[in-house]
């Protein structure tokens, strides 16, 4: 059965491909919502959700009564290219997760050295939100993403944070892909708590190891999901 979230992802992928193939520049517009729906054979509600997702990613600007407008942003360009590849290819989604296993443990190491009280508070709030959403998958995923964004900020490297931030929406996609087979949320919460505790006490080695362990488990979740649910 094709779920609404999968239809939304398909709309996002199709619109990103159109922006790329048509060479649309900042200020250019897409067709009206009703035309997109007719062209893709989906409901206007699904198109609306896809457009909203692209607005969150910084790809489009949505104003009532106007066509969706392409906006200019470095993160938008990065997210657009990466987003299209990842949304349309399970292998690319795996590559995104592999990229995170390389980058984020190093970021956790830096965070253990550089995290400010504000950074620690942001990570703590994310942990608390994960704990309060153990039985609400969407809320749990949102808090999970917020934690990783806070970790990247805590690394104290602006370029690193800017490069990795666009992957947040794609991280949500990977979470949805693996939601049917991933380990219990309580286990993922425990992994995040280990990362947080290590950063909080300034233990670089433990922070790196805990982050690597968590991302290795995430990769296994994704591989299991692809094996079980992704069409060949």
JSON list of C-alpha atoms in Angstrom, two decimals:
[
{"chain": "A", "resi": 1, "resn": "UNK", "atom": "CA", "xyz": [0.00, 0.00, 0.00]},
{"chain": "A", "resi": 2, "resn": "UNK", "atom": "CA", "xyz": [1.30, 3.45, -0.92]},
{"chain": "A", "resi": 3, "resn": "UNK", "atom": "CA", "xyz": [1.04, 5.69, 2.13]},
{"chain": "A", "resi": 4, "resn": "UNK", "atom": "CA", "xyz": [0.42, 9.42, 2.00]},
{"chain": "A", "resi": 5, "resn": "UNK", "atom": "CA", "xyz": [3.91, 10.12, 3.31]},
{"chain": "A", "resi": 6, "resn": "UNK", "atom": "CA", "xyz": [5.37, 8.14, 0.38]},
{"chain": "A", "resi": 7, "resn": "UNK", "atom": "CA", "xyz": [3.20, 10.10, -2.07]},
{"chain": "A", "resi": 8, "resn": "UNK", "atom": "CA", "xyz": [4.44, 13.32, -0.49]},
{"chain": "A", "resi": 9, "resn": "UNK", "atom": "CA", "xyz": [8.04, 12.15, -0.87]},
{"chain": "A", "resi": 10, "resn": "UNK", "atom": "CA", "xyz": [7.35, 11.35, -4.53]},
{"chain": "A", "resi": 11, "resn": "UNK", "atom": "CA", "xyz": [5.99, 14.87, -5.05]},
{"chain": "A", "resi": 12, "resn": "UNK", "atom": "CA", "xyz": [9.07, 16.38, -3.40]},
{"chain": "A", "resi": 13, "resn": "UNK", "atom": "CA", "xyz": [11.34, 14.30, -5.62]},
{"chain": "A", "resi": 14, "resn": "UNK", "atom": "CA", "xyz": [9.41, 15.22, -8.79]},
{"chain": "A", "resi": 15, "resn": "UNK", "atom": "CA", "xyz": [9.47, 18.94, -8.00]},
{"chain": "A", "resi": 16, "resn": "UNK", "atom": "CA", "xyz": [13.17, 18.93, -7.20]},
{"chain": "A", "resi": 17, "resn": "UNK", "atom": "CA", "xyz": [13.83, 17.15, -10.49]},
{"chain": "A", "resi": 18, "resn": "UNK", "atom": "CA", "xyz": [11.74, 19.74, -12.32]},
{"chain": "A", "resi": 19, "resn": "UNK", "atom": "CA", "xyz": [13.61, 22.64, -10.72]},
{"chain": "A", "resi": 20, "resn": "UNK", "atom": "CA", "xyz": [16.89, 21.03, -11.72]},
{"chain": "A", "resi": 21, "resn": "UNK", "atom": "CA", "xyz": [15.94, 19.92, -15.24]},
{"chain": "A", "resi": 22, "resn": "UNK", "atom": "CA", "xyz": [14.23, 23.23, -16.11]},
{"chain": "A", "resi": 23, "resn": "UNK", "atom": "CA", "xyz": [17.16, 25.21, -14.74]},
{"chain": "A", "resi": 24, "resn": "UNK", "atom": "CA", "xyz": [14.89, 27.30, -12.53]},
{"chain": "A", "resi": 25, "resn": "UNK", "atom": "CA", "xyz": [16.61, 30.21, -10.85]},
{"chain": "A", "resi": 26, "resn": "UNK", "atom": "CA", "xyz": [15.76, 32.26, -7.75]},
{"chain": "A", "resi": 27, "resn": "UNK", "atom": "CA", "xyz": [12.54, 34.13, -8.44]},
{"chain": "A", "resi": 28, "resn": "UNK", "atom": "CA", "xyz": [11.27, 31.60, -10.99]},
{"chain": "A", "resi": 29, "resn": "UNK", "atom": "CA", "xyz": [7.96, 29.95, -10.24]},
{"chain": "A", "resi": 30, "resn": "UNK", "atom": "CA", "xyz": [6.42, 26.50, -10.45]},
{"chain": "A", "resi": 31, "resn": "UNK", "atom": "CA", "xyz": [2.96, 25.82, -11.90]},
{"chain": "A", "resi": 32, "resn": "UNK", "atom": "CA", "xyz": [-0.10, 26.33, -9.68]},
{"chain": "A", "resi": 33, "resn": "UNK", "atom": "CA", "xyz": [-0.96, 23.64, -7.16]},
{"chain": "A", "resi": 34, "resn": "UNK", "atom": "CA", "xyz": [-3.86, 22.28, -9.25]},
{"chain": "A", "resi": 35, "resn": "UNK", "atom": "CA", "xyz": [-1.64, 21.84, -12.33]},
{"chain": "A", "resi": 36, "resn": "UNK", "atom": "CA", "xyz": [1.01, 20.01, -10.33]},
{"chain": "A", "resi": 37, "resn": "UNK", "atom": "CA", "xyz": [-1.67, 17.70, -8.92]},
{"chain": "A", "resi": 38, "resn": "UNK", "atom": "CA", "xyz": [-3.03, 16.92, -12.39]},
{"chain": "A", "resi": 39, "resn": "UNK", "atom": "CA", "xyz": [0.44, 16.40, -13.84]},
{"chain": "A", "resi": 40, "resn": "UNK", "atom": "CA", "xyz": [1.53, 14.01, -11.08]},
{"chain": "A", "resi": 41, "resn": "UNK", "atom": "CA", "xyz": [-1.82, 12.29, -10.66]},
{"chain": "A", "resi": 42, "resn": "UNK", "atom": "CA", "xyz": [-2.14, 12.99, -6.94]},
{"chain": "A", "resi": 43, "resn": "UNK", "atom": "CA", "xyz": [-4.49, 15.01, -4.78]},
{"chain": "A", "resi": 44, "resn": "UNK", "atom": "CA", "xyz": [-3.99, 18.70, -4.13]},
{"chain": "A", "resi": 45, "resn": "UNK", "atom": "CA", "xyz": [-3.62, 17.85, -0.44]},
{"chain": "A", "resi": 46, "resn": "UNK", "atom": "CA", "xyz": [-0.57, 15.70, -1.19]},
{"chain": "A", "resi": 47, "resn": "UNK", "atom": "CA", "xyz": [0.87, 18.43, -3.45]},
{"chain": "A", "resi": 48, "resn": "UNK", "atom": "CA", "xyz": [0.32, 20.96, -0.66]},
{"chain": "A", "resi": 49, "resn": "UNK", "atom": "CA", "xyz": [2.25, 18.75, 1.76]},
{"chain": "A", "resi": 50, "resn": "UNK", "atom": "CA", "xyz": [5.09, 18.33, -0.73]},
{"chain": "A", "resi": 51, "resn": "UNK", "atom": "CA", "xyz": [5.30, 22.08, -1.31]},
{"chain": "A", "resi": 52, "resn": "UNK", "atom": "CA", "xyz": [5.31, 22.68, 2.44]},
{"chain": "A", "resi": 53, "resn": "UNK", "atom": "CA", "xyz": [8.20, 20.22, 2.85]},
{"chain": "A", "resi": 54, "resn": "UNK", "atom": "CA", "xyz": [10.20, 22.10, 0.21]},
{"chain": "A", "resi": 55, "resn": "UNK", "atom": "CA", "xyz": [9.46, 25.39, 1.95]},
{"chain": "A", "resi": 56, "resn": "UNK", "atom": "CA", "xyz": [10.86, 23.93, 5.19]},
{"chain": "A", "resi": 57, "resn": "UNK", "atom": "CA", "xyz": [13.98, 22.85, 3.29]},
{"chain": "A", "resi": 58, "resn": "UNK", "atom": "CA", "xyz": [14.42, 26.39, 2.00]},
{"chain": "A", "resi": 59, "resn": "UNK", "atom": "CA", "xyz": [13.80, 25.42, -1.62]},
{"chain": "A", "resi": 60, "resn": "UNK", "atom": "CA", "xyz": [10.54, 27.31, -2.15]},
{"chain": "A", "resi": 61, "resn": "UNK", "atom": "CA", "xyz": [8.72, 30.34, -0.84]},
{"chain": "A", "resi": 62, "resn": "UNK", "atom": "CA", "xyz": [4.96, 29.91, -0.48]},
{"chain": "A", "resi": 63, "resn": "UNK", "atom": "CA", "xyz": [2.68, 32.96, -0.39]},
{"chain": "A", "resi": 64, "resn": "UNK", "atom": "CA", "xyz": [-1.11, 32.72, -0.51]},
{"chain": "A", "resi": 65, "resn": "UNK", "atom": "CA", "xyz": [-2.47, 33.59, -3.94]},
{"chain": "A", "resi": 66, "resn": "UNK", "atom": "CA", "xyz": [0.90, 33.24, -5.69]},
{"chain": "A", "resi": 67, "resn": "UNK", "atom": "CA", "xyz": [2.68, 30.40, -7.44]},
{"chain": "A", "resi": 68, "resn": "UNK", "atom": "CA", "xyz": [5.43, 28.57, -5.51]},
{"chain": "A", "resi": 69, "resn": "UNK", "atom": "CA", "xyz": [8.63, 30.58, -5.96]},
{"chain": "A", "resi": 70, "resn": "UNK", "atom": "CA", "xyz": [12.17, 29.22, -6.06]},
{"chain": "A", "resi": 71, "resn": "UNK", "atom": "CA", "xyz": [14.38, 31.00, -3.53]},
{"chain": "A", "resi": 72, "resn": "UNK", "atom": "CA", "xyz": [18.14, 31.42, -3.45]},
{"chain": "A", "resi": 73, "resn": "UNK", "atom": "CA", "xyz": [20.10, 29.94, -0.61]},
{"chain": "A", "resi": 74, "resn": "UNK", "atom": "CA", "xyz": [23.33, 27.90, -0.37]},
{"chain": "A", "resi": 75, "resn": "UNK", "atom": "CA", "xyz": [21.62, 25.42, 1.88]},
{"chain": "A", "resi": 76, "resn": "UNK", "atom": "CA", "xyz": [18.71, 25.26, -0.56]},
{"chain": "A", "resi": 77, "resn": "UNK", "atom": "CA", "xyz": [21.01, 24.33, -3.42]},
{"chain": "A", "resi": 78, "resn": "UNK", "atom": "CA", "xyz": [22.74, 21.66, -1.36]},
{"chain": "A", "resi": 79, "resn": "UNK", "atom": "CA", "xyz": [19.48, 20.27, -0.02]},
{"chain": "A", "resi": 80, "resn": "UNK", "atom": "CA", "xyz": [17.91, 20.29, -3.48]},
{"chain": "A", "resi": 81, "resn": "UNK", "atom": "CA", "xyz": [20.64, 18.22, -5.09]},
{"chain": "A", "resi": 82, "resn": "UNK", "atom": "CA", "xyz": [21.04, 15.87, -2.16]},
{"chain": "A", "resi": 83, "resn": "UNK", "atom": "CA", "xyz": [17.32, 15.71, -1.49]},
{"chain": "A", "resi": 84, "resn": "UNK", "atom": "CA", "xyz": [16.42, 14.64, -4.99]},
{"chain": "A", "resi": 85, "resn": "UNK", "atom": "CA", "xyz": [19.06, 11.92, -5.01]},
{"chain": "A", "resi": 86, "resn": "UNK", "atom": "CA", "xyz": [18.13, 10.60, -1.58]},
{"chain": "A", "resi": 87, "resn": "UNK", "atom": "CA", "xyz": [14.37, 10.76, -1.97]},
{"chain": "A", "resi": 88, "resn": "UNK", "atom": "CA", "xyz": [14.46, 8.71, -5.17]},
{"chain": "A", "resi": 89, "resn": "UNK", "atom": "CA", "xyz": [17.10, 6.11, -4.35]},
{"chain": "A", "resi": 90, "resn": "UNK", "atom": "CA", "xyz": [17.43, 3.81, -1.35]},
{"chain": "A", "resi": 91, "resn": "UNK", "atom": "CA", "xyz": [21.15, 3.46, -2.02]},
{"chain": "A", "resi": 92, "resn": "UNK", "atom": "CA", "xyz": [21.62, 7.21, -1.76]},
{"chain": "A", "resi": 93, "resn": "UNK", "atom": "CA", "xyz": [19.78, 7.24, 1.54]},
{"chain": "A", "resi": 94, "resn": "UNK", "atom": "CA", "xyz": [22.22, 4.63, 2.79]},
{"chain": "A", "resi": 95, "resn": "UNK", "atom": "CA", "xyz": [25.09, 6.80, 1.57]},
{"chain": "A", "resi": 96, "resn": "UNK", "atom": "CA", "xyz": [23.68, 9.77, 3.49]},
{"chain": "A", "resi": 97, "resn": "UNK", "atom": "CA", "xyz": [23.64, 7.68, 6.64]},
{"chain": "A", "resi": 98, "resn": "UNK", "atom": "CA", "xyz": [27.18, 6.48, 5.97]},
{"chain": "A", "resi": 99, "resn": "UNK", "atom": "CA", "xyz": [28.25, 10.10, 5.56]},
{"chain": "A", "resi": 100, "resn": "UNK", "atom": "CA", "xyz": [26.80, 10.86, 8.97]},
{"chain": "A", "resi": 101, "resn": "UNK", "atom": "CA", "xyz": [28.74, 7.95, 10.52]},
{"chain": "A", "resi": 102, "resn": "UNK", "atom": "CA", "xyz": [31.93, 9.64, 9.28]},
{"chain": "A", "resi": 103, "resn": "UNK", "atom": "CA", "xyz": [31.10, 13.23, 10.21]},
{"chain": "A", "resi": 104, "resn": "UNK", "atom": "CA", "xyz": [29.01, 13.19, 13.37]},
{"chain": "A", "resi": 105, "resn": "UNK", "atom": "CA", "xyz": [31.33, 11.22, 15.67]},
{"chain": "A", "resi": 106, "resn": "UNK", "atom": "CA", "xyz": [34.00, 13.83, 14.92]},
{"chain": "A", "resi": 107, "resn": "UNK", "atom": "CA", "xyz": [31.43, 16.54, 15.64]},
{"chain": "A", "resi": 108, "resn": "UNK", "atom": "CA", "xyz": [30.65, 14.86, 18.97]},
{"chain": "A", "resi": 109, "resn": "UNK", "atom": "CA", "xyz": [34.39, 14.90, 19.77]},
{"chain": "A", "resi": 110, "resn": "UNK", "atom": "CA", "xyz": [34.49, 18.64, 19.07]},
{"chain": "A", "resi": 111, "resn": "UNK", "atom": "CA", "xyz": [31.30, 19.21, 21.04]},
{"chain": "A", "resi": 112, "resn": "UNK", "atom": "CA", "xyz": [32.86, 17.55, 24.09]},
{"chain": "A", "resi": 113, "resn": "UNK", "atom": "CA", "xyz": [35.57, 20.21, 23.90]},
{"chain": "A", "resi": 114, "resn": "UNK", "atom": "CA", "xyz": [33.53, 23.25, 22.91]},
{"chain": "A", "resi": 115, "resn": "UNK", "atom": "CA", "xyz": [29.90, 22.92, 23.99]},
{"chain": "A", "resi": 116, "resn": "UNK", "atom": "CA", "xyz": [28.59, 26.01, 25.76]},
{"chain": "A", "resi": 117, "resn": "UNK", "atom": "CA", "xyz": [25.90, 25.99, 28.46]},
{"chain": "A", "resi": 118, "resn": "UNK", "atom": "CA", "xyz": [23.43, 27.05, 25.76]},
{"chain": "A", "resi": 119, "resn": "UNK", "atom": "CA", "xyz": [24.44, 24.06, 23.62]},
{"chain": "A", "resi": 120, "resn": "UNK", "atom": "CA", "xyz": [24.10, 21.70, 26.56]},
{"chain": "A", "resi": 121, "resn": "UNK", "atom": "CA", "xyz": [20.66, 23.10, 27.34]},
{"chain": "A", "resi": 122, "resn": "UNK", "atom": "CA", "xyz": [19.53, 22.63, 23.72]},
{"chain": "A", "resi": 123, "resn": "UNK", "atom": "CA", "xyz": [20.63, 19.00, 23.73]},
{"chain": "A", "resi": 124, "resn": "UNK", "atom": "CA", "xyz": [18.99, 18.44, 27.11]},
{"chain": "A", "resi": 125, "resn": "UNK", "atom": "CA", "xyz": [15.68, 19.82, 25.85]},
{"chain": "A", "resi": 126, "resn": "UNK", "atom": "CA", "xyz": [15.86, 17.48, 22.86]},
{"chain": "A", "resi": 127, "resn": "UNK", "atom": "CA", "xyz": [16.50, 14.50, 25.12]},
{"chain": "A", "resi": 128, "resn": "UNK", "atom": "CA", "xyz": [13.54, 15.50, 27.30]},
{"chain": "A", "resi": 129, "resn": "UNK", "atom": "CA", "xyz": [11.35, 15.81, 24.21]},
{"chain": "A", "resi": 130, "resn": "UNK", "atom": "CA", "xyz": [12.41, 12.36, 23.00]},
{"chain": "A", "resi": 131, "resn": "UNK", "atom": "CA", "xyz": [11.57, 10.93, 26.40]},
{"chain": "A", "resi": 132, "resn": "UNK", "atom": "CA", "xyz": [8.10, 12.51, 26.40]},
{"chain": "A", "resi": 133, "resn": "UNK", "atom": "CA", "xyz": [7.39, 11.26, 22.86]},
{"chain": "A", "resi": 134, "resn": "UNK", "atom": "CA", "xyz": [8.38, 7.61, 23.20]},
{"chain": "A", "resi": 135, "resn": "UNK", "atom": "CA", "xyz": [4.88, 6.56, 22.12]},
{"chain": "A", "resi": 136, "resn": "UNK", "atom": "CA", "xyz": [4.51, 9.26, 19.45]},
{"chain": "A", "resi": 137, "resn": "UNK", "atom": "CA", "xyz": [6.75, 8.47, 16.46]},
{"chain": "A", "resi": 138, "resn": "UNK", "atom": "CA", "xyz": [6.49, 11.84, 14.70]},
{"chain": "A", "resi": 139, "resn": "UNK", "atom": "CA", "xyz": [7.30, 13.79, 17.86]},
{"chain": "A", "resi": 140, "resn": "UNK", "atom": "CA", "xyz": [10.15, 11.41, 18.67]},
{"chain": "A", "resi": 141, "resn": "UNK", "atom": "CA", "xyz": [11.67, 11.85, 15.20]},
{"chain": "A", "resi": 142, "resn": "UNK", "atom": "CA", "xyz": [11.42, 15.64, 15.47]},
{"chain": "A", "resi": 143, "resn": "UNK", "atom": "CA", "xyz": [13.21, 15.59, 18.82]},
{"chain": "A", "resi": 144, "resn": "UNK", "atom": "CA", "xyz": [15.82, 13.17, 17.44]},
{"chain": "A", "resi": 145, "resn": "UNK", "atom": "CA", "xyz": [16.58, 15.55, 14.58]},
{"chain": "A", "resi": 146, "resn": "UNK", "atom": "CA", "xyz": [16.72, 18.52, 16.96]},
{"chain": "A", "resi": 147, "resn": "UNK", "atom": "CA", "xyz": [19.31, 16.68, 19.06]},
{"chain": "A", "resi": 148, "resn": "UNK", "atom": "CA", "xyz": [21.60, 16.09, 16.09]},
{"chain": "A", "resi": 149, "resn": "UNK", "atom": "CA", "xyz": [21.27, 19.71, 14.98]},
{"chain": "A", "resi": 150, "resn": "UNK", "atom": "CA", "xyz": [22.16, 20.84, 18.51]},
{"chain": "A", "resi": 151, "resn": "UNK", "atom": "CA", "xyz": [25.15, 18.49, 18.51]},
{"chain": "A", "resi": 152, "resn": "UNK", "atom": "CA", "xyz": [26.41, 19.97, 15.23]},
{"chain": "A", "resi": 153, "resn": "UNK", "atom": "CA", "xyz": [26.03, 23.49, 16.61]},
{"chain": "A", "resi": 154, "resn": "UNK", "atom": "CA", "xyz": [27.86, 22.47, 19.78]},
{"chain": "A", "resi": 155, "resn": "UNK", "atom": "CA", "xyz": [30.86, 21.41, 17.69]},
{"chain": "A", "resi": 156, "resn": "UNK", "atom": "CA", "xyz": [31.63, 25.10, 17.28]},
{"chain": "A", "resi": 157, "resn": "UNK", "atom": "CA", "xyz": [32.38, 24.85, 13.56]},
{"chain": "A", "resi": 158, "resn": "UNK", "atom": "CA", "xyz": [30.00, 27.02, 11.56]},
{"chain": "A", "resi": 159, "resn": "UNK", "atom": "CA", "xyz": [30.94, 25.54, 8.19]},
{"chain": "A", "resi": 160, "resn": "UNK", "atom": "CA", "xyz": [30.32, 22.01, 9.47]},
{"chain": "A", "resi": 161, "resn": "UNK", "atom": "CA", "xyz": [26.90, 22.99, 10.80]},
{"chain": "A", "resi": 162, "resn": "UNK", "atom": "CA", "xyz": [25.96, 24.79, 7.57]},
{"chain": "A", "resi": 163, "resn": "UNK", "atom": "CA", "xyz": [27.02, 21.82, 5.44]},
{"chain": "A", "resi": 164, "resn": "UNK", "atom": "CA", "xyz": [25.16, 19.24, 7.50]},
{"chain": "A", "resi": 165, "resn": "UNK", "atom": "CA", "xyz": [22.01, 21.18, 8.44]},
{"chain": "A", "resi": 166, "resn": "UNK", "atom": "CA", "xyz": [20.21, 20.51, 5.13]},
{"chain": "A", "resi": 167, "resn": "UNK", "atom": "CA", "xyz": [20.38, 16.80, 5.90]},
{"chain": "A", "resi": 168, "resn": "UNK", "atom": "CA", "xyz": [17.86, 17.29, 8.73]},
{"chain": "A", "resi": 169, "resn": "UNK", "atom": "CA", "xyz": [14.84, 16.88, 6.47]},
{"chain": "A", "resi": 170, "resn": "UNK", "atom": "CA", "xyz": [16.53, 13.92, 4.80]},
{"chain": "A", "resi": 171, "resn": "UNK", "atom": "CA", "xyz": [17.18, 12.42, 8.21]},
{"chain": "A", "resi": 172, "resn": "UNK", "atom": "CA", "xyz": [13.42, 12.54, 8.72]},
{"chain": "A", "resi": 173, "resn": "UNK", "atom": "CA", "xyz": [13.01, 10.62, 5.47]},
{"chain": "A", "resi": 174, "resn": "UNK", "atom": "CA", "xyz": [15.44, 7.94, 6.65]},
{"chain": "A", "resi": 175, "resn": "UNK", "atom": "CA", "xyz": [13.55, 7.71, 9.94]},
{"chain": "A", "resi": 176, "resn": "UNK", "atom": "CA", "xyz": [10.28, 7.17, 8.07]},
{"chain": "A", "resi": 177, "resn": "UNK", "atom": "CA", "xyz": [11.90, 4.53, 5.86]},
{"chain": "A", "resi": 178, "resn": "UNK", "atom": "CA", "xyz": [13.10, 2.58, 8.89]},
{"chain": "A", "resi": 179, "resn": "UNK", "atom": "CA", "xyz": [10.13, 3.20, 11.18]},
{"chain": "A", "resi": 180, "resn": "UNK", "atom": "CA", "xyz": [8.62, -0.21, 10.58]},
{"chain": "A", "resi": 181, "resn": "UNK", "atom": "CA", "xyz": [11.65, -2.22, 11.65]},
{"chain": "A", "resi": 182, "resn": "UNK", "atom": "CA", "xyz": [13.81, 0.00, 13.81]},
{"chain": "A", "resi": 183, "resn": "UNK", "atom": "CA", "xyz": [14.65, -0.91, 17.38]},
{"chain": "A", "resi": 184, "resn": "UNK", "atom": "CA", "xyz": [12.45, 0.34, 20.24]},
{"chain": "A", "resi": 185, "resn": "UNK", "atom": "CA", "xyz": [12.51, 4.12, 20.74]},
{"chain": "A", "resi": 186, "resn": "UNK", "atom": "CA", "xyz": [13.71, 3.58, 24.30]},
{"chain": "A", "resi": 187, "resn": "UNK", "atom": "CA", "xyz": [16.91, 2.05, 22.92]},
{"chain": "A", "resi": 188, "resn": "UNK", "atom": "CA", "xyz": [17.51, 5.03, 20.63]},
{"chain": "A", "resi": 189, "resn": "UNK", "atom": "CA", "xyz": [16.83, 7.36, 23.56]},
{"chain": "A", "resi": 190, "resn": "UNK", "atom": "CA", "xyz": [19.44, 5.54, 25.63]},
{"chain": "A", "resi": 191, "resn": "UNK", "atom": "CA", "xyz": [21.99, 5.96, 22.83]},
{"chain": "A", "resi": 192, "resn": "UNK", "atom": "CA", "xyz": [21.34, 9.70, 22.69]},
{"chain": "A", "resi": 193, "resn": "UNK", "atom": "CA", "xyz": [21.63, 9.96, 26.46]},
{"chain": "A", "resi": 194, "resn": "UNK", "atom": "CA", "xyz": [25.05, 8.31, 26.29]},
{"chain": "A", "resi": 195, "resn": "UNK", "atom": "CA", "xyz": [26.21, 10.84, 23.70]},
{"chain": "A", "resi": 196, "resn": "UNK", "atom": "CA", "xyz": [24.81, 13.71, 25.75]},
{"chain": "A", "resi": 197, "resn": "UNK", "atom": "CA", "xyz": [26.36, 12.52, 29.01]},
{"chain": "A", "resi": 198, "resn": "UNK", "atom": "CA", "xyz": [29.79, 12.15, 27.40]},
{"chain": "A", "resi": 199, "resn": "UNK", "atom": "CA", "xyz": [29.63, 15.62, 25.87]},
{"chain": "A", "resi": 200, "resn": "UNK", "atom": "CA", "xyz": [28.41, 17.08, 29.14]},
{"chain": "A", "resi": 201, "resn": "UNK", "atom": "CA", "xyz": [31.40, 15.76, 31.05]},
{"chain": "A", "resi": 202, "resn": "UNK", "atom": "CA", "xyz": [33.85, 16.71, 28.31]},
{"chain": "A", "resi": 203, "resn": "UNK", "atom": "CA", "xyz": [34.87, 13.13, 27.51]},
{"chain": "A", "resi": 204, "resn": "UNK", "atom": "CA", "xyz": [35.91, 13.32, 23.86]},
{"chain": "A", "resi": 205, "resn": "UNK", "atom": "CA", "xyz": [36.65, 9.64, 23.38]},
{"chain": "A", "resi": 206, "resn": "UNK", "atom": "CA", "xyz": [33.39, 8.51, 24.96]},
{"chain": "A", "resi": 207, "resn": "UNK", "atom": "CA", "xyz": [31.38, 11.08, 22.97]},
{"chain": "A", "resi": 208, "resn": "UNK", "atom": "CA", "xyz": [32.91, 9.92, 19.69]},
{"chain": "A", "resi": 209, "resn": "UNK", "atom": "CA", "xyz": [32.38, 6.25, 20.56]},
{"chain": "A", "resi": 210, "resn": "UNK", "atom": "CA", "xyz": [28.78, 6.73, 21.70]},
{"chain": "A", "resi": 211, "resn": "UNK", "atom": "CA", "xyz": [27.91, 8.68, 18.56]},
{"chain": "A", "resi": 212, "resn": "UNK", "atom": "CA", "xyz": [29.54, 6.08, 16.32]},
{"chain": "A", "resi": 213, "resn": "UNK", "atom": "CA", "xyz": [27.66, 3.28, 18.09]},
{"chain": "A", "resi": 214, "resn": "UNK", "atom": "CA", "xyz": [24.35, 5.11, 17.67]},
{"chain": "A", "resi": 215, "resn": "UNK", "atom": "CA", "xyz": [24.88, 5.80, 13.97]},
{"chain": "A", "resi": 216, "resn": "UNK", "atom": "CA", "xyz": [26.01, 2.24, 13.30]},
{"chain": "A", "resi": 217, "resn": "UNK", "atom": "CA", "xyz": [22.72, 1.07, 14.81]},
{"chain": "A", "resi": 218, "resn": "UNK", "atom": "CA", "xyz": [20.84, 3.62, 12.68]},
{"chain": "A", "resi": 219, "resn": "UNK", "atom": "CA", "xyz": [22.53, 2.27, 9.57]},
{"chain": "A", "resi": 220, "resn": "UNK", "atom": "CA", "xyz": [21.50, -1.27, 10.48]},
{"chain": "A", "resi": 221, "resn": "UNK", "atom": "CA", "xyz": [17.90, -0.07, 10.95]},
{"chain": "A", "resi": 222, "resn": "UNK", "atom": "CA", "xyz": [17.94, 1.51, 7.52]},
{"chain": "A", "resi": 223, "resn": "UNK", "atom": "CA", "xyz": [19.42, -1.56, 5.84]},
{"chain": "A", "resi": 224, "resn": "UNK", "atom": "CA", "xyz": [16.76, -3.74, 7.44]},
{"chain": "A", "resi": 225, "resn": "UNK", "atom": "CA", "xyz": [14.05, -1.34, 6.28]},
{"chain": "A", "resi": 226, "resn": "UNK", "atom": "CA", "xyz": [15.36, -1.24, 2.71]},
{"chain": "A", "resi": 227, "resn": "UNK", "atom": "CA", "xyz": [15.52, -5.03, 2.61]},
{"chain": "A", "resi": 228, "resn": "UNK", "atom": "CA", "xyz": [11.97, -5.37, 3.89]},
{"chain": "A", "resi": 229, "resn": "UNK", "atom": "CA", "xyz": [10.11, -2.47, 2.29]},
{"chain": "A", "resi": 230, "resn": "UNK", "atom": "CA", "xyz": [11.99, -0.83, -0.59]},
{"chain": "A", "resi": 231, "resn": "UNK", "atom": "CA", "xyz": [10.94, -2.06, -4.04]},
{"chain": "A", "resi": 232, "resn": "UNK", "atom": "CA", "xyz": [13.66, -3.71, -6.09]}
]
